[in-house]
Coordinates of C-alpha atoms in Angstrom, one line a residue:
Chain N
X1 CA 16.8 121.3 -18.8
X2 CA 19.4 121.8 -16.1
X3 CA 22.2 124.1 -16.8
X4 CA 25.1 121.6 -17.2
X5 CA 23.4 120.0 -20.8
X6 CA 23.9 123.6 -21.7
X7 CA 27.8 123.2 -21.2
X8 CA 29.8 122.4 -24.0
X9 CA 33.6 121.6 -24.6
X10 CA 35.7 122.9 -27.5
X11 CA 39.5 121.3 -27.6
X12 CA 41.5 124.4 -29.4
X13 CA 44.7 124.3 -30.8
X14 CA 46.0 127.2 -33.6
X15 CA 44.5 126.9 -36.8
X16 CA 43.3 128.5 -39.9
X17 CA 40.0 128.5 -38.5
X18 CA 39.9 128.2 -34.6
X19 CA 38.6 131.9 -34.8
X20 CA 35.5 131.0 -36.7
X21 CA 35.0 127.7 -34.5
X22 CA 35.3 130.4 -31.4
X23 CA 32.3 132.4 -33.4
X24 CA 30.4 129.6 -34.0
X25 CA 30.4 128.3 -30.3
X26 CA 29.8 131.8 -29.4
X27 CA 26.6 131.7 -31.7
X28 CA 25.4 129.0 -29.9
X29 CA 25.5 129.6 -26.8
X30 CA 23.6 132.6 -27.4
X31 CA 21.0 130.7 -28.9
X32 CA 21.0 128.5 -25.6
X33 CA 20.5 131.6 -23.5
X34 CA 17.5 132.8 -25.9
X35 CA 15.7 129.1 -24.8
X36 CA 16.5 130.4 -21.4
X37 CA 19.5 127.7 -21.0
X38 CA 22.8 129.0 -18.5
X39 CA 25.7 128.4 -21.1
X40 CA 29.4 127.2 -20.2
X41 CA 31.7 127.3 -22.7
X42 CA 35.2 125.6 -21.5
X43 CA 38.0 126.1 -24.0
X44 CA 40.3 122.7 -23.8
X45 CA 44.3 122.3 -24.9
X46 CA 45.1 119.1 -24.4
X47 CA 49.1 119.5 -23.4
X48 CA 51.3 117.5 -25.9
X49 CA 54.4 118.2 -23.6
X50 CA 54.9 117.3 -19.8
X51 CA 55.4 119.1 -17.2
X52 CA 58.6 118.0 -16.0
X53 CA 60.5 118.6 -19.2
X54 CA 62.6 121.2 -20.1
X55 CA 61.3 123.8 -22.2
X56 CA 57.7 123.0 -21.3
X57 CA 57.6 126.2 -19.4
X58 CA 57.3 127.7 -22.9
X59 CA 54.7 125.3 -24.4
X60 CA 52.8 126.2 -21.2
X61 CA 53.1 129.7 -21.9
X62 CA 52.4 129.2 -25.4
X63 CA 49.0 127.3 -24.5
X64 CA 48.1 129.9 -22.0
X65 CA 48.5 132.9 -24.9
X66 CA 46.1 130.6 -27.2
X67 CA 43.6 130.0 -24.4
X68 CA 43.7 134.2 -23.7
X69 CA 43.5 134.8 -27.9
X70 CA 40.4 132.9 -27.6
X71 CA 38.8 134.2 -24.8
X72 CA 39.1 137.8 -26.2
X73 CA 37.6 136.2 -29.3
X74 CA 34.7 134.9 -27.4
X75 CA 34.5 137.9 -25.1
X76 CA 34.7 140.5 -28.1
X77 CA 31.7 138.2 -30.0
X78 CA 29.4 138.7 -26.6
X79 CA 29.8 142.3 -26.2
X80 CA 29.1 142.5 -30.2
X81 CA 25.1 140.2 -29.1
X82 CA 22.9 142.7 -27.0
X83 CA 23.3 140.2 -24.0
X84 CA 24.6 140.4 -20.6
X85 CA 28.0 139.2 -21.0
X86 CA 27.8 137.7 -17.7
X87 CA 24.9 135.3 -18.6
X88 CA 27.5 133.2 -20.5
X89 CA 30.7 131.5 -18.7
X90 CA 33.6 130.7 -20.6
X91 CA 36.0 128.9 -18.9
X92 CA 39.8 127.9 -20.4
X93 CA 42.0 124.9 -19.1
X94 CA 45.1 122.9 -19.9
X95 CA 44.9 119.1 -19.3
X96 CA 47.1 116.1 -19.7
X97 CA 50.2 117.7 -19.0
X98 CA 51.5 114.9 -16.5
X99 CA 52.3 112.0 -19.7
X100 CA 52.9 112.4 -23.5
X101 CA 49.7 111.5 -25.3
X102 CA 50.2 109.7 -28.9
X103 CA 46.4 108.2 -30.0
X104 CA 42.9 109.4 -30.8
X105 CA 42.6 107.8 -27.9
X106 CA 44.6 109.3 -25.0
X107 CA 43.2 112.7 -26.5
X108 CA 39.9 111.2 -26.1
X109 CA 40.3 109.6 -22.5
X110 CA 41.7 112.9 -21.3
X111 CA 38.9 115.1 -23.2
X112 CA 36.3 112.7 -21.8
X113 CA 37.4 113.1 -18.0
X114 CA 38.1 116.3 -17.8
X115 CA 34.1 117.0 -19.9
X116 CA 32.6 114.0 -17.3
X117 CA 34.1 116.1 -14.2
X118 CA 32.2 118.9 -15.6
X119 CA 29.4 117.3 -16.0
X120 CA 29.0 118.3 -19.8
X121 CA 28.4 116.0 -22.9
X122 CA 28.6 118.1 -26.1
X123 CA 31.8 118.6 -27.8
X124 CA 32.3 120.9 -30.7
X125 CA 35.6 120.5 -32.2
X126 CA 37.2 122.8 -35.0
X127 CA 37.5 121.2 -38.5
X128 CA 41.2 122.0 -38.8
X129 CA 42.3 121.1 -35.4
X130 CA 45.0 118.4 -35.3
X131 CA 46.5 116.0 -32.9
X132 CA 49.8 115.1 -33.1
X133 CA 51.2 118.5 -34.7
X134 CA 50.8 117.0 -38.2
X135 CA 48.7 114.0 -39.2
X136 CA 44.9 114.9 -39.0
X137 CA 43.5 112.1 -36.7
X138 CA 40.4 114.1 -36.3
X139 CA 37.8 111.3 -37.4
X140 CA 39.5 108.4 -35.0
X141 CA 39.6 111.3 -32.3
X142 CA 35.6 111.9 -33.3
X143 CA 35.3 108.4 -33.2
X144 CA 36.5 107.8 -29.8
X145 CA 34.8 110.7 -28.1
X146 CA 30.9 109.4 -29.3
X147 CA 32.6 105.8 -28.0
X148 CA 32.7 107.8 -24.7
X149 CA 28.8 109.2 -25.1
X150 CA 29.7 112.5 -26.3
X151 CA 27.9 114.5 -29.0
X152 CA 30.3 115.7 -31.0
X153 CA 30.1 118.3 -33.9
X154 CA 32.5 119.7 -36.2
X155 CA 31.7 123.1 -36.2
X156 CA 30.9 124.8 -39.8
X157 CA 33.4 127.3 -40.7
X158 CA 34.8 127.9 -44.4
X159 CA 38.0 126.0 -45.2
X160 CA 40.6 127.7 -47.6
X161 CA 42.0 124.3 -48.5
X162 CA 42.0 120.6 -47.5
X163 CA 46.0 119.5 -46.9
X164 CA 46.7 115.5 -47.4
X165 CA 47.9 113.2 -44.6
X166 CA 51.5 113.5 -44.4
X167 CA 51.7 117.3 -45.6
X168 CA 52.2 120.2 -44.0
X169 CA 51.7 123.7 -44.6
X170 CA 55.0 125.2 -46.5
X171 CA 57.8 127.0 -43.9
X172 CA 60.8 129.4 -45.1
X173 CA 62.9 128.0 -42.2
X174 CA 62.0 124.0 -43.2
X175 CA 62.8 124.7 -46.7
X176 CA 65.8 126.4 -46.6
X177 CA 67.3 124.0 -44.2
X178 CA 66.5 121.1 -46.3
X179 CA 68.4 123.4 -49.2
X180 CA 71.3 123.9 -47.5
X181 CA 71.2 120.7 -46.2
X182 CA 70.8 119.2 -49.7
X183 CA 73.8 121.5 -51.2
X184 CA 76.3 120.8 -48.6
X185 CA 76.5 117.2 -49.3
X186 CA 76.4 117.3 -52.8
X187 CA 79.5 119.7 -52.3
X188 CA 81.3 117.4 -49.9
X189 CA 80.0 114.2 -52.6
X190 CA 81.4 116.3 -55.3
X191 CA 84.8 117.7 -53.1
X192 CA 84.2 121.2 -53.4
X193 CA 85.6 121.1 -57.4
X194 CA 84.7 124.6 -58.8
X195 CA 81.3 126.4 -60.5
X196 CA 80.5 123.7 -62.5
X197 CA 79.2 121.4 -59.2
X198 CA 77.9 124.6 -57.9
X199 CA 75.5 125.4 -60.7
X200 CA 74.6 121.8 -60.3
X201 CA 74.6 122.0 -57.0
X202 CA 71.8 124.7 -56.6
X203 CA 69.7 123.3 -59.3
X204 CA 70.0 119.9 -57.4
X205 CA 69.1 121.1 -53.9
X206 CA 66.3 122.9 -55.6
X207 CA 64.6 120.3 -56.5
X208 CA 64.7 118.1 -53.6
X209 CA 63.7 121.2 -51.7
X210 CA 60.5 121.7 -53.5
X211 CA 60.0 117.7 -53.9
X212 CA 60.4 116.6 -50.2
X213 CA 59.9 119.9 -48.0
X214 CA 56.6 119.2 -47.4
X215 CA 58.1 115.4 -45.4
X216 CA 60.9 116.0 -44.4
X217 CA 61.0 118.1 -40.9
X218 CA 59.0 117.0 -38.0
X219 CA 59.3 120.5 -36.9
X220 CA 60.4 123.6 -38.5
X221 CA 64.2 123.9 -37.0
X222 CA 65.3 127.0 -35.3
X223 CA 68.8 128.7 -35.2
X224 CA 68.5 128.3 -31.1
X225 CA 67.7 124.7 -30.7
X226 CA 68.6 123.1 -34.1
X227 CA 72.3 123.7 -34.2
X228 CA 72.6 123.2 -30.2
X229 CA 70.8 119.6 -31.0
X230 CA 73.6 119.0 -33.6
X231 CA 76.3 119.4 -31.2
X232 CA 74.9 117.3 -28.6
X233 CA 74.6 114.5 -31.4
X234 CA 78.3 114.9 -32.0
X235 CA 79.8 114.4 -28.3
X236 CA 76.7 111.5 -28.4
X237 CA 78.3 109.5 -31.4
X238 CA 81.4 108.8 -29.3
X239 CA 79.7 107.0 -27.0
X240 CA 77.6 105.0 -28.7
X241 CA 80.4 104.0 -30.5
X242 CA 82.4 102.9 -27.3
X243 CA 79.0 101.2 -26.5
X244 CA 78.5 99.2 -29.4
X245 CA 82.7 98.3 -28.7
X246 CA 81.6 96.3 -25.4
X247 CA 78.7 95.0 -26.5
X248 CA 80.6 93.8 -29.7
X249 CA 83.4 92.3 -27.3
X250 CA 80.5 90.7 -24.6
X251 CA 78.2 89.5 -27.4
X252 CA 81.5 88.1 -29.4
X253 CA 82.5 86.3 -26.5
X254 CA 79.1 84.4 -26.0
X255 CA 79.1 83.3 -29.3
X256 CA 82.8 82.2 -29.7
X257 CA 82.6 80.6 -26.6
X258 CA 81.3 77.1 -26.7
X259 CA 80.5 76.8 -23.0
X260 CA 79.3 80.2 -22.5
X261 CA 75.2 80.1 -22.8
X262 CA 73.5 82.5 -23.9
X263 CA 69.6 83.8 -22.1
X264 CA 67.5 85.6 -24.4
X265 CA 64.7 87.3 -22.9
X266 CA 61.9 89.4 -24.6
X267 CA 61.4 92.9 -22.4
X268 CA 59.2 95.3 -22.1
X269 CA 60.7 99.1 -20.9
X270 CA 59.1 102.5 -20.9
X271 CA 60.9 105.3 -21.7
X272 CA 60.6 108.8 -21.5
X273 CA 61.2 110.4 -24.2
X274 CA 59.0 112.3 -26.2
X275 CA 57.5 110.6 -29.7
X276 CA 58.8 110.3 -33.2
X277 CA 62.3 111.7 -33.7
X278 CA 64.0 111.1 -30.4
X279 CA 62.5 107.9 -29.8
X280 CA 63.4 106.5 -33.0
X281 CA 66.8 107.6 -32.5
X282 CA 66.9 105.7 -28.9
X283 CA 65.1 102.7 -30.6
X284 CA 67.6 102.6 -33.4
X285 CA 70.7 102.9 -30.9
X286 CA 69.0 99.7 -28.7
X287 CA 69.6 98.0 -31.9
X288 CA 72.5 99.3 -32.9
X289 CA 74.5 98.1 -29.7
X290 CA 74.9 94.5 -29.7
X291 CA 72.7 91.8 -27.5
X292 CA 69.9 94.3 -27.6
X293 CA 67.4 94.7 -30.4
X294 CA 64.1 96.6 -30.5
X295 CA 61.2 94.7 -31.4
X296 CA 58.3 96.5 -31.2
X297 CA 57.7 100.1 -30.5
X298 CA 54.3 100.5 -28.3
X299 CA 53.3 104.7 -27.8
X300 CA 56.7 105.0 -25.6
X301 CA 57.3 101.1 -24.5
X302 CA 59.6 99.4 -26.4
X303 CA 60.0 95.6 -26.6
X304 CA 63.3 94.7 -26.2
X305 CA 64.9 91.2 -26.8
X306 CA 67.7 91.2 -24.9
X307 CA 70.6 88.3 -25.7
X308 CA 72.3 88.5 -22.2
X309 CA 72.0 89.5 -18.9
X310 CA 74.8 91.9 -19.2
X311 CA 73.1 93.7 -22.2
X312 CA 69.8 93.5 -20.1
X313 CA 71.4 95.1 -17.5
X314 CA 72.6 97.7 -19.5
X315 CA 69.3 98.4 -21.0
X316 CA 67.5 98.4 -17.6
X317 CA 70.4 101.0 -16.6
X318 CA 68.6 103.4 -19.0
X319 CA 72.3 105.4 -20.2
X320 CA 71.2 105.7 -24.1
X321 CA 68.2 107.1 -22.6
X322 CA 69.5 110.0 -20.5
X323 CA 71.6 110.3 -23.7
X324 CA 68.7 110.8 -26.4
X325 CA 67.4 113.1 -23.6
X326 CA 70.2 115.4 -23.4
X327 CA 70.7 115.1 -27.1
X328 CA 67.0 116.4 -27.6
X329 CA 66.3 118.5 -24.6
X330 CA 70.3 119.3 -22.8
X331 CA 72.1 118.6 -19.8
X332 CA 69.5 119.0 -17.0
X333 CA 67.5 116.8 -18.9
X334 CA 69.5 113.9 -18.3
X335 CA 69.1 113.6 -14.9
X336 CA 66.7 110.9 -14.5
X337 CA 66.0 108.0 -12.7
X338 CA 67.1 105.1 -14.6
X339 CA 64.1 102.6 -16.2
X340 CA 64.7 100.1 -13.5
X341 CA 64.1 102.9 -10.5
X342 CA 61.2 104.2 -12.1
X343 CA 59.9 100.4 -12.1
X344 CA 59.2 100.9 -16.3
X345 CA 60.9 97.4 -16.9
X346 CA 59.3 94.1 -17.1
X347 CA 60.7 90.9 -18.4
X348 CA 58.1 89.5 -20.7
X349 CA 59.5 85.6 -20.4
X350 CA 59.8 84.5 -16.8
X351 CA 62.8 81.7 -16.5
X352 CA 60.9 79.5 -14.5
X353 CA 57.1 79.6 -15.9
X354 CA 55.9 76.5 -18.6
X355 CA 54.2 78.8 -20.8
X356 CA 57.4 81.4 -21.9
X357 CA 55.7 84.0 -23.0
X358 CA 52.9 85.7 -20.5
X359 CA 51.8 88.7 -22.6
X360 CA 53.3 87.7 -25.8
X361 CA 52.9 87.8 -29.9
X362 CA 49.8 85.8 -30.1
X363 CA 47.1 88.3 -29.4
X364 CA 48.4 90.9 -31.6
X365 CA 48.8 87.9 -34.7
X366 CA 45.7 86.4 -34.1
X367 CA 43.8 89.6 -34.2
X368 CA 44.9 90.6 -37.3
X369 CA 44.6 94.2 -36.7
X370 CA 47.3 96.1 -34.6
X371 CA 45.0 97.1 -31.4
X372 CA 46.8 99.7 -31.3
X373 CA 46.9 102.7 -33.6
X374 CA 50.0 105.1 -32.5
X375 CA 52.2 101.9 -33.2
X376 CA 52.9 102.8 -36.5
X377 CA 54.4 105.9 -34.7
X378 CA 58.0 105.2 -35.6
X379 CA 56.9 105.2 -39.4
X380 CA 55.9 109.1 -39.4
X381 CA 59.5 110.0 -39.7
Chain Z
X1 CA 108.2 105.2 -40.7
X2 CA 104.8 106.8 -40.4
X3 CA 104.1 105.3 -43.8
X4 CA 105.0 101.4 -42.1
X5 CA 102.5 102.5 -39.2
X6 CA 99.9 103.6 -40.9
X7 CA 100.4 100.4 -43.4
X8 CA 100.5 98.0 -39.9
X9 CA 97.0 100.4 -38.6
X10 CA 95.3 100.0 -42.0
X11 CA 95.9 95.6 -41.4
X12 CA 95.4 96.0 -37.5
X13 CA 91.7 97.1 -38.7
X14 CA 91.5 95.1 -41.7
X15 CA 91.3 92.1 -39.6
X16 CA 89.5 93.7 -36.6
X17 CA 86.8 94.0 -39.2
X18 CA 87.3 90.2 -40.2
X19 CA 87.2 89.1 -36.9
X20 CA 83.7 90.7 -36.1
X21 CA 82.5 89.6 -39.7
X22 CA 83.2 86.1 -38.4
X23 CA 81.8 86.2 -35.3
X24 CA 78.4 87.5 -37.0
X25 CA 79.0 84.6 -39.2
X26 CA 79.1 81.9 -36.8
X27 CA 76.8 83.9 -34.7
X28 CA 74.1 83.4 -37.8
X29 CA 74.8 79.8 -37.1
X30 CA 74.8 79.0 -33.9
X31 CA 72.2 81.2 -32.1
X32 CA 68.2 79.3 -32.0
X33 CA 66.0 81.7 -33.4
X34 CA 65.5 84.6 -35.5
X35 CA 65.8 87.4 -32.6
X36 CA 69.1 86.3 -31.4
X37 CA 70.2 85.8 -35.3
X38 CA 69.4 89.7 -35.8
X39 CA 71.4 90.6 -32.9
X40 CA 74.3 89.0 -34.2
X41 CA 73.5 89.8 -38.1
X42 CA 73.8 93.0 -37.0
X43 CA 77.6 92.8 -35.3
X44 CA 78.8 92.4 -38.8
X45 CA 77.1 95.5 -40.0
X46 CA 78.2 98.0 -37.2
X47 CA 82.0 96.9 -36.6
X48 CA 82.5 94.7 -39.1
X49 CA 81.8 97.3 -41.6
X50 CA 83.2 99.8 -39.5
X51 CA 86.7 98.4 -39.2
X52 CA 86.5 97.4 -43.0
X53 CA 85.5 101.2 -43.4
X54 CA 88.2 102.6 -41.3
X55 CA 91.0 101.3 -42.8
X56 CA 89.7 102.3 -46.5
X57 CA 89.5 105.7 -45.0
X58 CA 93.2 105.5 -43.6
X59 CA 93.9 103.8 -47.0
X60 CA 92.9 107.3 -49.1
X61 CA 94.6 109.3 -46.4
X62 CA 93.4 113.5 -46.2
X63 CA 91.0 113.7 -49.5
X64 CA 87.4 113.7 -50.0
X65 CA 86.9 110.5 -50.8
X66 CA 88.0 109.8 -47.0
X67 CA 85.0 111.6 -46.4
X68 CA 82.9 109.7 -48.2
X69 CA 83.4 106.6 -46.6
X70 CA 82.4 108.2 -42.9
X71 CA 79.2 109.3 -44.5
X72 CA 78.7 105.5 -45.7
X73 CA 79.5 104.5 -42.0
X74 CA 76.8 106.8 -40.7
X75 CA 73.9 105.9 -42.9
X76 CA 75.0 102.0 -42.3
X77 CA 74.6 102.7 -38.8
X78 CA 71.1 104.2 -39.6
X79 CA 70.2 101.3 -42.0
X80 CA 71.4 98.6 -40.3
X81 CA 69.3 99.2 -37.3
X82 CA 66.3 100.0 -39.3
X83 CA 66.2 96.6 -41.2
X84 CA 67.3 94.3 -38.0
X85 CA 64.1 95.9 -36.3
X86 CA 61.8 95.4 -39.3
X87 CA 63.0 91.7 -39.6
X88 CA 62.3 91.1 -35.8
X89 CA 58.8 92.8 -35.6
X90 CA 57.9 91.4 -38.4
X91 CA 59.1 88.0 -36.7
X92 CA 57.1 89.0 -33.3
X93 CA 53.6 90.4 -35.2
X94 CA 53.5 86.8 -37.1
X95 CA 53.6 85.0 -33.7
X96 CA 57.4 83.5 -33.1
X97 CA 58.3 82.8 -30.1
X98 CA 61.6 84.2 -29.1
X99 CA 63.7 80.9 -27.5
X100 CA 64.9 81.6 -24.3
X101 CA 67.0 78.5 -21.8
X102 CA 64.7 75.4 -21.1
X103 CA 63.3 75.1 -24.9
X104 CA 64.7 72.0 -26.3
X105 CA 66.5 73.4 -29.4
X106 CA 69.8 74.4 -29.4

């Protein structure tokens, strides 16, 4: 037995119980030394933030205080064994930090390369630990590691309770934004008219509180970013409106005009991002602006049928996306190379080739199943 | 005086709506296939409504039913985007082809 097979990899994120996963791993390890095995232990977060983006610098920190809890954890269980503590290594790391990851798989690739590089193949992986913030995707993540010849385990810890798919664990902050949320509009439905639609009022926001608080935030807001991301929406909605304008004016010309033609193309263009909220809010402005219309949403590619080359251009030109990213992240966000320097677009229809589409509809309707799990992304809001 | 400008500013965008209702109308007709249609379909939905929506508001003047019909605007503008996307992916995941120059149709 060489001493790599004793090396084992735990991905760790915060949870109810990451500190009895930590024990467990601990345990054994120590029973791998006792069969005269050397023991690595390398504790894993897998980044869901890149590098480059603003505010990332806290997320690192964040992982970095997480991967130092735990190593006190594991160190504190190995002084509590009679052993050497030295006869067991634990090593911490943060990967994937250089691209947003959506799937079970990408988690999977990046846990598999980085345990492959280390030469280890055992994974043990915390009951509670989730993915994507919210949806537990920890049997397709299982799935994909043992695709990737890892023995996985879920280590054995006591549960307090099991939460559903969509629901999250209840927050002051989410539910009393959703209230106030909630009352506000039924004031300004009901124009501010007295006690009466205030009584009403409360008892209504109430009870959409309690019904939806559990599905409606991605993220619990904060009196920092929230309000900050508000205002940035507010000097973004004049824009988009002077957007859809020209595009109204360009697109109403090709169509009233019987010898303007039009050239439809189907696109494909990455974007940068960040999943769920902002993208569905740069998908839905595409749409929203005349001669451009989102198709298909692809982990961040979005296919884009495009009427004409001036909307195209547009597109390629990437403004609504350094908008959505200094509506979600600020101003230095928004510098950015545009889609087209970065080399993200591709136009899926070439003008001269016979057959028009080259990587087209027919092998995702013929297979019946999306390939592709994360596409259902946009629906998670 | 103000009251014949803002009558002439309520018909200025009474028609402006019309206008971008029609072209969405003969848009509907004219363009090949089902993508372009949704582009189109949904002209009529963002400035055709909005227009429409405008001059109601100028119509009520300063109250809070004014109000009401900028909130209306806003969750067109997050409907109407939602449903032209659904129609086209659902178009794409059964298999159309969008049409693009050099197909026969049109």
């Amino acid at each position: 037995m060489t001493a790599s097979e004793a090396g084992v990899v735990v991905p760790v994120k915060r949870s109810v119980t990451l500190r009895q996963t930590v024990g467990y791993v601990i345990q054994r390890a120590l029973d791998r030394l006792a069969d005269g095995e050397e023991p690595v232990v390398h504790f894993v977060v897998i980044a869901s933030w890149r590098a480059d983006d603003p505010g990332s610098t806290a997320d690192r920190r964040q992982a970095d205080d997480l991967l130092e809890q735990v190593e006190t954890w594991a160190q504190f269980d190995l002084d509590e064994s009679d052993v050497d503590p030295d006869s067991i290594t634990i090593e911490t790391a943060v990967i994937g930090d250089d691209d947003y990851h959506f799937s079970p798989t990408d988690y999977a690739d990046l846990l598999a390369e980085y345990a492959v590089s280390h030469g280890i193949t055992n994974v043990v992986v915390d009951p509670e630990y989730s993915l994507v913030g919210h949806t537990t995707l920890l049997q397709p993540f299982e799935f994909e590691l043992q695709q990737r010849d890892l023995a996985v385990e879920e280590a054995p810890v006591d549960r307090p309770t099991r939460r559903g798919q969509l629901v999250r664990r209840d927050s002051p902050a989410r539910f009393l934004a959703l209230f106030g949320g909630s009352f506000l509009f039924y004031q300004i439905l009901g124009g501010f008219s007295g006690l009466f639609d205030i009584v009403t009022g409360l008892a209504t926001a109430l009870v959409v509180a309690v019904a939806l608080d559990n599905v409606s935030f991605y993220r619990d807001p904060t009196l920092t970013e929230s309000p900050k991301r508000l205002a940035r929406g507010l000097i973004y909605a004049p824009y988009l409106l002077y957007e859809i304008l020209v595009s109204n004016l360009v697109v109403a010309r090709v169509i009233l005009d019987p010898r303007s033609k039009i050239d439809p193309r189907l696109t494909r263009v990455r974007f940068f991002v960040g999943s769920g909220l902002p993208l569905t809010t740069l998908a839905n402005s595409i749409t929203l602006t005349p001669g451009t219309l989102t198709v298909k949403a692809d982990n961040q590619q979005l296919y884009v049928h495009s009427l004409v080359p001036f909307a195209r251009d547009g597109l390629f030109d990437g403004a609504l996306e350094r908008w959505v990213r200094f509506v979600f992240y600020g101003r230095e966000a928004a510098r950015f190379p545009s889609p087209r320097d970065r080399g993200d677009t591709e136009i899926l229809q070439d003008p001269d080739a016979d057959e028009p589409t080259t990587n087209g509809p027919e092998t995702v309707a013929d297979g019946g199943v999306d390939p592709n799990p994360a596409d259902s992304q946009e629906a998670d809001q | 005086m103000m009251a014949t400008a803002r009558i002439g500013l309520i018909g200025v965008f009474l028609v402006l709506g019309l206008f971008f209702t029609l072209v969405s109308a003969v848009g509907v007709i004219r363009l090949p296939d089902v993508f372009s249609r949704a582009h189109t379909a949904s002209q009529a939905d963002t400035l055709g409504a909005g227009f429409a929506l405008a001059a109601v508001a100028l119509t009520l003047g300063w109250q809070s039913a004014a109000v009401k019909t900028v909130l209306l605007l806003l969750f067109i503008f997050i409907t109407n985007p939602t449903a032209a996307h659904a129609i086209a992916r659902a178009a794409y995941e059964e298999g159309v082809e969008p049409w693009t120059t050099g197909d026969d149709r049109r």
